[in-house]
CSV table of C-alpha atoms in Angstrom, one decimal:
chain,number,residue,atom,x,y,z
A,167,UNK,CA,74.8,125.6,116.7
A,168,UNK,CA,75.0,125.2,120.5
A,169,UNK,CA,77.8,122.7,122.0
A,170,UNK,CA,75.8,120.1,122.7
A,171,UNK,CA,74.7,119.7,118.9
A,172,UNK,CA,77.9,120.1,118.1
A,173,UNK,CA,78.9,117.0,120.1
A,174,UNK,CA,76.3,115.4,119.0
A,175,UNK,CA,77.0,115.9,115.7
A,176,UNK,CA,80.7,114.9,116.1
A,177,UNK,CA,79.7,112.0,117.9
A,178,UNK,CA,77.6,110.8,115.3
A,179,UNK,CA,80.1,111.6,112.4
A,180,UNK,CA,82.8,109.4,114.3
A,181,UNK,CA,80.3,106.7,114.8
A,182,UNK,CA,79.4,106.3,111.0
A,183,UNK,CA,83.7,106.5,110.1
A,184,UNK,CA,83.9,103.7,113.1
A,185,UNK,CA,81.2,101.5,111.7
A,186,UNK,CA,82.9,102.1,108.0
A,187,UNK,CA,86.1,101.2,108.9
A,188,UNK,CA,84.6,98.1,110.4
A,189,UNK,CA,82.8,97.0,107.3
A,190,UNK,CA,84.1,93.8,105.8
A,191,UNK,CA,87.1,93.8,103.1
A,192,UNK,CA,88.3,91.8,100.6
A,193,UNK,CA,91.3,90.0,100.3
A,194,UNK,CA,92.9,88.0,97.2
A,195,UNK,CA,95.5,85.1,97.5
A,196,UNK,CA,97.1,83.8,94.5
A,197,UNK,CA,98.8,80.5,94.2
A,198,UNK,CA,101.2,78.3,92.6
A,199,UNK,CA,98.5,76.5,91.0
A,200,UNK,CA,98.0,72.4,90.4
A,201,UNK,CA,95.7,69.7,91.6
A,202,UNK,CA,95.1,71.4,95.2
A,203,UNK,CA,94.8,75.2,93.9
A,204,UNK,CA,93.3,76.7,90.7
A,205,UNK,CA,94.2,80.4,90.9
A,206,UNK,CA,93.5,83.1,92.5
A,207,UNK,CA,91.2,83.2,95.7
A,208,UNK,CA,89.0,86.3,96.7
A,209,UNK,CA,88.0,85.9,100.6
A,210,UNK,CA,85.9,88.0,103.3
A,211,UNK,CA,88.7,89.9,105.9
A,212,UNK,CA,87.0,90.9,109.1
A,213,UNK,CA,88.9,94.4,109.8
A,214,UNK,CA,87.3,94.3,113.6
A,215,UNK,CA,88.3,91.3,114.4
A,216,UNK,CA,91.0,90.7,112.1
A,217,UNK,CA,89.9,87.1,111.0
A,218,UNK,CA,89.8,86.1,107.4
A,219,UNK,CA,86.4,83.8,106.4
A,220,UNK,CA,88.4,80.9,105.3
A,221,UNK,CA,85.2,80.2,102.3
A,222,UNK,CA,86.4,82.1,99.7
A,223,UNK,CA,84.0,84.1,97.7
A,224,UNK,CA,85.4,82.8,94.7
A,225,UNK,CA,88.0,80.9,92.7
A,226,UNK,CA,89.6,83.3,89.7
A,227,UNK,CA,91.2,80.4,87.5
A,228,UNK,CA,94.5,81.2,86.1
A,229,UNK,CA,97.8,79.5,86.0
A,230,UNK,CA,100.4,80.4,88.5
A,231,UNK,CA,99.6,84.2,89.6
A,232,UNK,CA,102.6,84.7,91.4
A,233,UNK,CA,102.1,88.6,91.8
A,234,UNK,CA,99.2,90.5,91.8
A,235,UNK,CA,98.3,94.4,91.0
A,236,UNK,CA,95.1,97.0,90.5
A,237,UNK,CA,94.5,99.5,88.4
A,238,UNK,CA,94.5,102.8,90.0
A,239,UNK,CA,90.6,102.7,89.9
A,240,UNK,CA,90.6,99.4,91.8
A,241,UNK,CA,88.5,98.2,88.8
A,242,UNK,CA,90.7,95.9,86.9
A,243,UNK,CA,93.2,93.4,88.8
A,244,UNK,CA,96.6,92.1,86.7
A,245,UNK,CA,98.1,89.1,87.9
A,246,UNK,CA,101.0,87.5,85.8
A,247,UNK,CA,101.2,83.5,85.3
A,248,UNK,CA,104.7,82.4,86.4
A,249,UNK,CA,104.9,80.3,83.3
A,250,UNK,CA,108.2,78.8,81.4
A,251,UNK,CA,109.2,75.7,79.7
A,252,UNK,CA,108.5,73.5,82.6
A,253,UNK,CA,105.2,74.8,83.0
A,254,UNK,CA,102.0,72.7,82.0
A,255,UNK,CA,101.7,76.3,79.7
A,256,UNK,CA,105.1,77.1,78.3
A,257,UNK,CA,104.3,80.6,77.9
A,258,UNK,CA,104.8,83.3,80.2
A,259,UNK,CA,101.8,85.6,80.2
A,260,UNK,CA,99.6,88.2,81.6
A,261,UNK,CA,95.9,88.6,82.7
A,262,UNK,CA,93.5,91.2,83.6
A,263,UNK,CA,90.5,91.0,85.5
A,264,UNK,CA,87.5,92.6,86.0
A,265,UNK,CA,87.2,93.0,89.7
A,266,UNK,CA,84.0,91.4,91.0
A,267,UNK,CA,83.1,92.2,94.7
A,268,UNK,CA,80.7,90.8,97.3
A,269,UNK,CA,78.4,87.8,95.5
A,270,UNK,CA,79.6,89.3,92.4
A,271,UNK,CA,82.3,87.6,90.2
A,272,UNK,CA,85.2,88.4,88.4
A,273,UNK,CA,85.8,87.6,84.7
A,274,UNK,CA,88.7,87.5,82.8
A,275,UNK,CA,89.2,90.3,80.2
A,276,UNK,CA,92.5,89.5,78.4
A,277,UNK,CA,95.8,87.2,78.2
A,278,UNK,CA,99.0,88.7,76.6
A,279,UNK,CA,102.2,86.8,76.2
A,280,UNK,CA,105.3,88.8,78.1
A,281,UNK,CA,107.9,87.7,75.8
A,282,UNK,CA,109.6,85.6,79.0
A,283,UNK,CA,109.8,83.0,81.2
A,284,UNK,CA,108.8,83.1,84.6
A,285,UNK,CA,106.9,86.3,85.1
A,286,UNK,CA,107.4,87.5,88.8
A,287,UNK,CA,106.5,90.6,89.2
A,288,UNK,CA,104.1,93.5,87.2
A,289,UNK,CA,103.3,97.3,88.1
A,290,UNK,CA,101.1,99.3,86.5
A,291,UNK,CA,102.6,103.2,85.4
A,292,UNK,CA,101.2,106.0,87.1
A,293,UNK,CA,99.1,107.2,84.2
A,294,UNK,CA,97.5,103.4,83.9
A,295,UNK,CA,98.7,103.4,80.3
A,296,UNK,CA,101.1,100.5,80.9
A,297,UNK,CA,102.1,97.4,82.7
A,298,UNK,CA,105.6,96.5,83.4
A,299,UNK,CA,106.1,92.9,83.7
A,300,UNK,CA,109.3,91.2,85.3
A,301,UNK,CA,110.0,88.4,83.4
A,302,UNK,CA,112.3,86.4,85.8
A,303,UNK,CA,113.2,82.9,84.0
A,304,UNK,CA,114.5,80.2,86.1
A,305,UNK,CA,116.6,79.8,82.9
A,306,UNK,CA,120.4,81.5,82.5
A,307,UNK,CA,120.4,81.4,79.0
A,308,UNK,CA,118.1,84.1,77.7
A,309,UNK,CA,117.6,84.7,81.0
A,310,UNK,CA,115.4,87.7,82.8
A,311,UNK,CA,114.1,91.0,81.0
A,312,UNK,CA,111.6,93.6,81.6
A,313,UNK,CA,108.5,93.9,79.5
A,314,UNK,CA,106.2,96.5,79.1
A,315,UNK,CA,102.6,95.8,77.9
A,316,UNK,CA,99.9,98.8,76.9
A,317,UNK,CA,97.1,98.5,78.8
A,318,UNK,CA,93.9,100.4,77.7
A,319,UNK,CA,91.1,102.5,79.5
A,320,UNK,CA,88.5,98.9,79.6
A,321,UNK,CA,92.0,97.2,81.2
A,322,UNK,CA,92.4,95.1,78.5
A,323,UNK,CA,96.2,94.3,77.7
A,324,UNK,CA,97.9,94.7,74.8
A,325,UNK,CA,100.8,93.0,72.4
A,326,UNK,CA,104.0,93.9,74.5
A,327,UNK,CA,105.3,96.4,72.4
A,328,UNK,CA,109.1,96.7,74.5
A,329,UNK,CA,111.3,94.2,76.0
A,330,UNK,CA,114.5,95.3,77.7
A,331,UNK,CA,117.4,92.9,78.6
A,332,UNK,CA,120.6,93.4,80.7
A,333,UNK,CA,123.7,91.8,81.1
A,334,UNK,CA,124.0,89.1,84.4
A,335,UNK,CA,127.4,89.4,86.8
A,336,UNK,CA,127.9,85.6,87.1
A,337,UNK,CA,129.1,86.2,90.7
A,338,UNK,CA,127.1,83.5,91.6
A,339,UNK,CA,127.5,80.6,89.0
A,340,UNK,CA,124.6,78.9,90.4
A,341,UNK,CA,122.1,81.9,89.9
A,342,UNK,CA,123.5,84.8,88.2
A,343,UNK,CA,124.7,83.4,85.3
A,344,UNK,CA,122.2,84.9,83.4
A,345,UNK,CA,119.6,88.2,83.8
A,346,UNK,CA,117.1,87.6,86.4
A,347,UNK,CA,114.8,90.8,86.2
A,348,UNK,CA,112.8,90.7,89.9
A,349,UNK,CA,110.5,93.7,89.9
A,350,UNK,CA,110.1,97.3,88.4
A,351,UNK,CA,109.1,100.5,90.3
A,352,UNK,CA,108.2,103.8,88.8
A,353,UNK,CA,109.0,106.9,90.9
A,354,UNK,CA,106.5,108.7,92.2
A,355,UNK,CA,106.4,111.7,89.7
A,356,UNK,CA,106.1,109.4,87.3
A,357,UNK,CA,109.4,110.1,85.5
A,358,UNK,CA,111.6,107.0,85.8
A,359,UNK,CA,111.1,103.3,86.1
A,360,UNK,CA,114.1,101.4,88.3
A,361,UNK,CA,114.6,97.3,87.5
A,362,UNK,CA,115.7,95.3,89.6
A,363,UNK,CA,117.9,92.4,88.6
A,364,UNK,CA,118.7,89.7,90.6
A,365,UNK,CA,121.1,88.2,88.1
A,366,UNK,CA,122.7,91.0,87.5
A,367,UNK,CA,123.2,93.0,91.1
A,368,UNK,CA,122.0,96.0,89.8
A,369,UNK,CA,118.9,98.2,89.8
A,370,UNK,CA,118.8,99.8,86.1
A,371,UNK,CA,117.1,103.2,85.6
A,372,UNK,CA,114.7,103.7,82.8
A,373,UNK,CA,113.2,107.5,82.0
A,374,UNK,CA,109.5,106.9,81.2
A,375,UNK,CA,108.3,108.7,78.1
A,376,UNK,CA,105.4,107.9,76.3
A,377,UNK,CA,105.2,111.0,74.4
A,378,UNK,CA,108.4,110.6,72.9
A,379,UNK,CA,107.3,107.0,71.9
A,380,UNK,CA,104.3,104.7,72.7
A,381,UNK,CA,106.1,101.4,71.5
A,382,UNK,CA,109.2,102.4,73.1
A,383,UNK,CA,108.1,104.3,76.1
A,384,UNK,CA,111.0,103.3,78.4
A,385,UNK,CA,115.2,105.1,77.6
A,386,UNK,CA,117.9,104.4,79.6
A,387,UNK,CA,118.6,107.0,82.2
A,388,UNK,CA,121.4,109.3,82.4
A,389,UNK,CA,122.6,107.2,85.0
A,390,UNK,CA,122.1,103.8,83.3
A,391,UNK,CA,122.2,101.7,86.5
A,392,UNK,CA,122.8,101.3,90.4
A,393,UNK,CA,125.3,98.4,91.1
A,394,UNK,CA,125.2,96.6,94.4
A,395,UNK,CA,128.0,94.4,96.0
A,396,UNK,CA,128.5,91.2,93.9
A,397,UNK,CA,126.3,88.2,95.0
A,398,UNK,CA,123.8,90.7,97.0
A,399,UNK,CA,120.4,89.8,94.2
A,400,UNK,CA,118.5,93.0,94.3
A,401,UNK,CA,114.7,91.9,94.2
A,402,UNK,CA,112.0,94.1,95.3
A,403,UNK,CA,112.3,97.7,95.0
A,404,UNK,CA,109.6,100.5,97.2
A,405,UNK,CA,109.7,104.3,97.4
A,406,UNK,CA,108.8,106.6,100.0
A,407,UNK,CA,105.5,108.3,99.0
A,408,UNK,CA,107.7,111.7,98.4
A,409,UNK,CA,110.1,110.0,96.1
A,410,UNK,CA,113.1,110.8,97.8
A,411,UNK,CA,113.7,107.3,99.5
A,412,UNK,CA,113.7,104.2,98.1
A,413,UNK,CA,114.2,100.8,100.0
A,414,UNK,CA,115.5,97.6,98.3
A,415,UNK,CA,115.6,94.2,99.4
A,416,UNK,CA,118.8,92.0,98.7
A,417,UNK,CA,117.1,88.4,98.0
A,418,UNK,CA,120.7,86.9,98.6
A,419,UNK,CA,122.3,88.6,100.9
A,420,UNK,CA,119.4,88.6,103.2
A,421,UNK,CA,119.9,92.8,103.1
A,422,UNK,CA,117.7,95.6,103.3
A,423,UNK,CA,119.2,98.6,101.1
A,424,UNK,CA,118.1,102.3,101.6
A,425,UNK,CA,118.3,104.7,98.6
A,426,UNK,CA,118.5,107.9,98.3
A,427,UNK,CA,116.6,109.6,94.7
A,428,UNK,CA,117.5,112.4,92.9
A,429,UNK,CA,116.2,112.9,89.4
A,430,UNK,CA,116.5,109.8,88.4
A,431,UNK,CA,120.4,108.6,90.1
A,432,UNK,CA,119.6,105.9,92.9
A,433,UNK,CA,122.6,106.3,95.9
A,434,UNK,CA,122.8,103.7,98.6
A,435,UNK,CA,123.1,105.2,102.2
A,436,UNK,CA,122.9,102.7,104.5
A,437,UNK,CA,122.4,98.4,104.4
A,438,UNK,CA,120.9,96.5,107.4
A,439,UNK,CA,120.7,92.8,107.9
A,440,UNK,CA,117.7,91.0,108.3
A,441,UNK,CA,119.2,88.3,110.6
A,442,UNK,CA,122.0,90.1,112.0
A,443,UNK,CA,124.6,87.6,113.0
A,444,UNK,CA,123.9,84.7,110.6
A,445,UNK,CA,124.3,85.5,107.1
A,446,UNK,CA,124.0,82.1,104.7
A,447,UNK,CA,121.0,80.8,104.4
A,448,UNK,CA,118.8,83.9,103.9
A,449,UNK,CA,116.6,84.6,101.6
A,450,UNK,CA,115.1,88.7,101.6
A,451,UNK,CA,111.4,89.0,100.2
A,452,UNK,CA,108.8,91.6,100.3
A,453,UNK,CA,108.9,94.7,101.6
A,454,UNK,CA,106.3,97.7,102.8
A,455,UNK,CA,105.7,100.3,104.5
A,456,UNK,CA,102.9,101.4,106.3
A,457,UNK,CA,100.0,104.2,105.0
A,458,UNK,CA,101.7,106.7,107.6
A,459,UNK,CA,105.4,105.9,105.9
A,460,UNK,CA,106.7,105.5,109.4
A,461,UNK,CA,107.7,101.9,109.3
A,462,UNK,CA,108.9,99.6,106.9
A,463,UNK,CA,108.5,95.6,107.3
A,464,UNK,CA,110.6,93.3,105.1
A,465,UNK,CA,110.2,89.4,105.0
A,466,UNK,CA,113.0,86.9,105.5
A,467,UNK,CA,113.1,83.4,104.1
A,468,UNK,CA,115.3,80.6,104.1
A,469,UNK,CA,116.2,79.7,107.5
A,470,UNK,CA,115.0,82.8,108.8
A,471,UNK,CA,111.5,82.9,108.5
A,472,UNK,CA,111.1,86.5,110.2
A,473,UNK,CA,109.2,89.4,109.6
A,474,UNK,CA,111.7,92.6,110.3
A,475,UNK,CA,110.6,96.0,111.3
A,476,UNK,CA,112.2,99.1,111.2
A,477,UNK,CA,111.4,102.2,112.4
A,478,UNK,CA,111.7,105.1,109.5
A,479,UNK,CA,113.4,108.5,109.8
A,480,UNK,CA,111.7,111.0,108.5
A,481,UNK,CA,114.3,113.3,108.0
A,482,UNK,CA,117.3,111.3,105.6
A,483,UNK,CA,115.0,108.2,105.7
A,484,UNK,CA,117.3,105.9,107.3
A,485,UNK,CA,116.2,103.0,109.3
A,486,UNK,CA,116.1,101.5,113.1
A,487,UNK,CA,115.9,98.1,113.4
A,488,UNK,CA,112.1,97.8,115.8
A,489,UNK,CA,111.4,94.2,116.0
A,490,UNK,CA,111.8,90.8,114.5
A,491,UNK,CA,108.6,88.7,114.3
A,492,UNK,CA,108.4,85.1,113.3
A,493,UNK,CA,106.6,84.3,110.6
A,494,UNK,CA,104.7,81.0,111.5
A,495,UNK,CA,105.9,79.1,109.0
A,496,UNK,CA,108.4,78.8,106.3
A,497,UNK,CA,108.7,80.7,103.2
A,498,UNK,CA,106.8,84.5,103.8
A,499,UNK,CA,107.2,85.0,100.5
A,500,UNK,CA,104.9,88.1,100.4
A,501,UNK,CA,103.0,89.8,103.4
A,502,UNK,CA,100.0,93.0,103.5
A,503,UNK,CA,99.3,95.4,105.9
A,504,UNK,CA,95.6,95.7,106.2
A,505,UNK,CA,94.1,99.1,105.3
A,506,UNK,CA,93.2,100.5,108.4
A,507,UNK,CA,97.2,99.2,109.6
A,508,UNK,CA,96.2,96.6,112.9
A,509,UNK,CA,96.8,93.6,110.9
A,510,UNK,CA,99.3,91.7,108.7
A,511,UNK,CA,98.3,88.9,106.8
A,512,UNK,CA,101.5,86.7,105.7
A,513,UNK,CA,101.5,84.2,103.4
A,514,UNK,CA,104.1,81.8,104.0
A,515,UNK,CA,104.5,79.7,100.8
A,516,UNK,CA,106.6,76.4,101.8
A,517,UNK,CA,104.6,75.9,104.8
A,518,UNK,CA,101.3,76.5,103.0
A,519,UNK,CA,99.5,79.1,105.2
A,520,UNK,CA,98.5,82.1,105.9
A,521,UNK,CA,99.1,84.1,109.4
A,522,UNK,CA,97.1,87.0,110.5
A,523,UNK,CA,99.5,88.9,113.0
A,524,UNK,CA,98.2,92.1,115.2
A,525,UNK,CA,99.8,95.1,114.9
A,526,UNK,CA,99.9,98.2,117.2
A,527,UNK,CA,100.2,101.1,114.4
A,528,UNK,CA,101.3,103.9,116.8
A,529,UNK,CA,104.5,101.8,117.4
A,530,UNK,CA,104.7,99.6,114.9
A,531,UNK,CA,104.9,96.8,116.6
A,532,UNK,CA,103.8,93.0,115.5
A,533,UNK,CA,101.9,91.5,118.1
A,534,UNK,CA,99.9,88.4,119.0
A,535,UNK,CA,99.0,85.9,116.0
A,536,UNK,CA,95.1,86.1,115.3
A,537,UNK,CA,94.4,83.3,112.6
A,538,UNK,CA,96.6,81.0,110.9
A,539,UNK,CA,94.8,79.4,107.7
A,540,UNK,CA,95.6,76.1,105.6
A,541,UNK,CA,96.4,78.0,101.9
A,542,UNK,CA,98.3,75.5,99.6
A,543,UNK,CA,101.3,77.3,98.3
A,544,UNK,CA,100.1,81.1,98.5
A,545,UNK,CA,102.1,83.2,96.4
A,546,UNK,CA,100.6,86.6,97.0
A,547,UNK,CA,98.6,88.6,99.5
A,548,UNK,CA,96.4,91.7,98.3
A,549,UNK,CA,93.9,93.9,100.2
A,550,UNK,CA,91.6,94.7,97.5
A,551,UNK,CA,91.3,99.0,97.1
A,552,UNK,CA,88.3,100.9,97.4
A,553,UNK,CA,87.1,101.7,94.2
A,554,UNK,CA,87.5,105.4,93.0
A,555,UNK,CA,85.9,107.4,90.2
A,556,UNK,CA,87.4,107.7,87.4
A,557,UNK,CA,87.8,111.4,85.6
């Protein structure tokens, strides 16, 4: 092939990636739901220009899908209905989805009670044979617990088949006077499952074993639990793709942790501020990193209202505070990076909106703001995934 074919030919392959990369996503928003909101709302993102269409697609009714997940397919969405006793429906559940796209529309494909009130938080295993559900409850008597729920190969959920409760530290006796179970995060070779409890100030450590026992596929770990300075409220846990970092958000201490992981024993290495100087009044949120595991973002709440960005070591995984970013409005209670990383979509759930923000993602920077959209109460933010084969 002579060089100017070959440029040619390169020129055309960059072309078509360019003009893929450019083709319209999809993004879902869930909701606290009521008169003004129904579910879950599937809209058109705009990945050149970084604009979402604000006429959604299509309206997936459910009650209060506070957190939403995919299968590792990208077929099937989970979403659980932040449900409890004061709740129109009583009943904290579960739902799957088949994922519609474009002018097609989802349908629901199964319900399944989680044993709990208040479900905050679900993440499917590694080996999509379960679903582990974080059954907050607003109450402090059960309080929180962590269920896990068999999902099968169609993405229908089963009958939960565990249910694991821990014992709250009452540090706080206005919210940890009982369990509050925020999110669960399996490791990334698929051998433990780490709980975070808000009520209790510690992360528990689960080894995940299906083979030993499908009903009971979760044992504590030799080390049983990580504990974290009294009053802190663990809430959202994230690993490093290699599984030898984890970061963890302290909801009441406005804090954001970094782990160390070593077969299955969590070790804290260093804790950052997310509004250093001013430490009442915050409330830490989500938390990601971006595809190239360089930076990590972490919402702050209460009278914060930030977006905080750290730079990432690559070595010890340690962080360096980059950037704070206002959130444009009050409440980011969850935030997504969009897939080709020059956009973050916030969704700021007092204020009731959501904020498109640029982002530069060679220095992982937050730039100008792009859109901001009326969204009553959004709970959630989700790029949906390309769809892959299954095997």
């Amino acid at each position: 092939m002579s060089l100017r074919s070959a440029l040619l030919a390169w020129s055309l392959i960059m072309s078509a990636a360019a003009a893929h990369a450019a083709e319209p996503t999809e993004l879902l928003v869930g909701c606290y739901t009521g008169a003004q909101c129904k579910g879950i709302g599937r809209y058109r993102f705009d990945p050149a220009a970084g604009r979402i269409d604000p006429h959604a697609l299509e309206t997936i009714a459910t009650d209060n899908p506070s957190w939403l997940t995919f299968s590792a397919d990208g077929a099937h969405l989970f979403a659980v209905n932040e449900n409890g006793p004061a709740s129109p429906d009583p009943v904290g559940r579960a739902s799957s989805f088949a994922l519609g796209r474009g002018a097609k529309h989802s349908r629901q494909l199964s319900q399944a009670n989680t044993l709990g009130d208040d479900p905050a938080h679900a993440a499917g295993s590694l080996d999509g044979r379960y679903l582990f559900v974080s059954n907050y409850s607003g109450a402090q008597s059960p309080g929180g617990s962590l269920a896990v729920l068999p999902v099968g190969a169609d993405g229908r959920l089963g009958a939960t088949v565990q249910v694991l409760g821990h014992r709250a530290s009452q540090a706080n006796r206005e919210r940890q006077l009982g369990p509050h179970v925020h999110a669960a995060a399996q490791s990334p070779d698929g051998r433990y499952v780490f709980a975070a409890d808000l009520g209790a100030d510690k992360v528990y450590a689960y080894r995940y074993d299906p083979a030993r026992s499908a009903e009971r596929p979760l044992q504590a770990a030799a080390t049983p639990w990580l504990e974290l300075p009294a009053g802190s409220g663990p809430r959202h846990l994230l690993f490093a793709a290699d599984g030898r970092h984890a970061y963890l958000t302290l909801e009441m201490s406005g804090e954001i942790v970094v782990l160390d992981h070593d077969d299955g024993r969590l070790t804290a290495t260093q804790a950052l501020a997310l509004d250093p100087g001013r430490r009442d009044g915050n409330a830490a949120a989500a938390l990601h990193l971006s595809a190239d595991g360089r930076f990590l973002y972490v919402s702050n709440r209460g009278e914060d209202n930030h977006i905080a960005a750290f730079a990432v070591d690559p070595g010890d995984g340690r962080l360096r505070p980059l950037q704070r970013r206002a959130s444009e409005g009050r409440g980011p209670r969850e935030f997504a990076l969009a897939p080709d990383g020059r956009f973050v979509v916030v969704a700021n759930q007092h204020s009731g909106n959501l904020v498109v923000i640029a982002r530069d993602p060679a220095s992982g920077e937050l730039g100008e703001t792009v859109q901001t959209l009326p969204m009553v109460s959004p709970s959630d933010v989700k790029f949906v995934p390309a769809r892959r084969q299954r095997r």
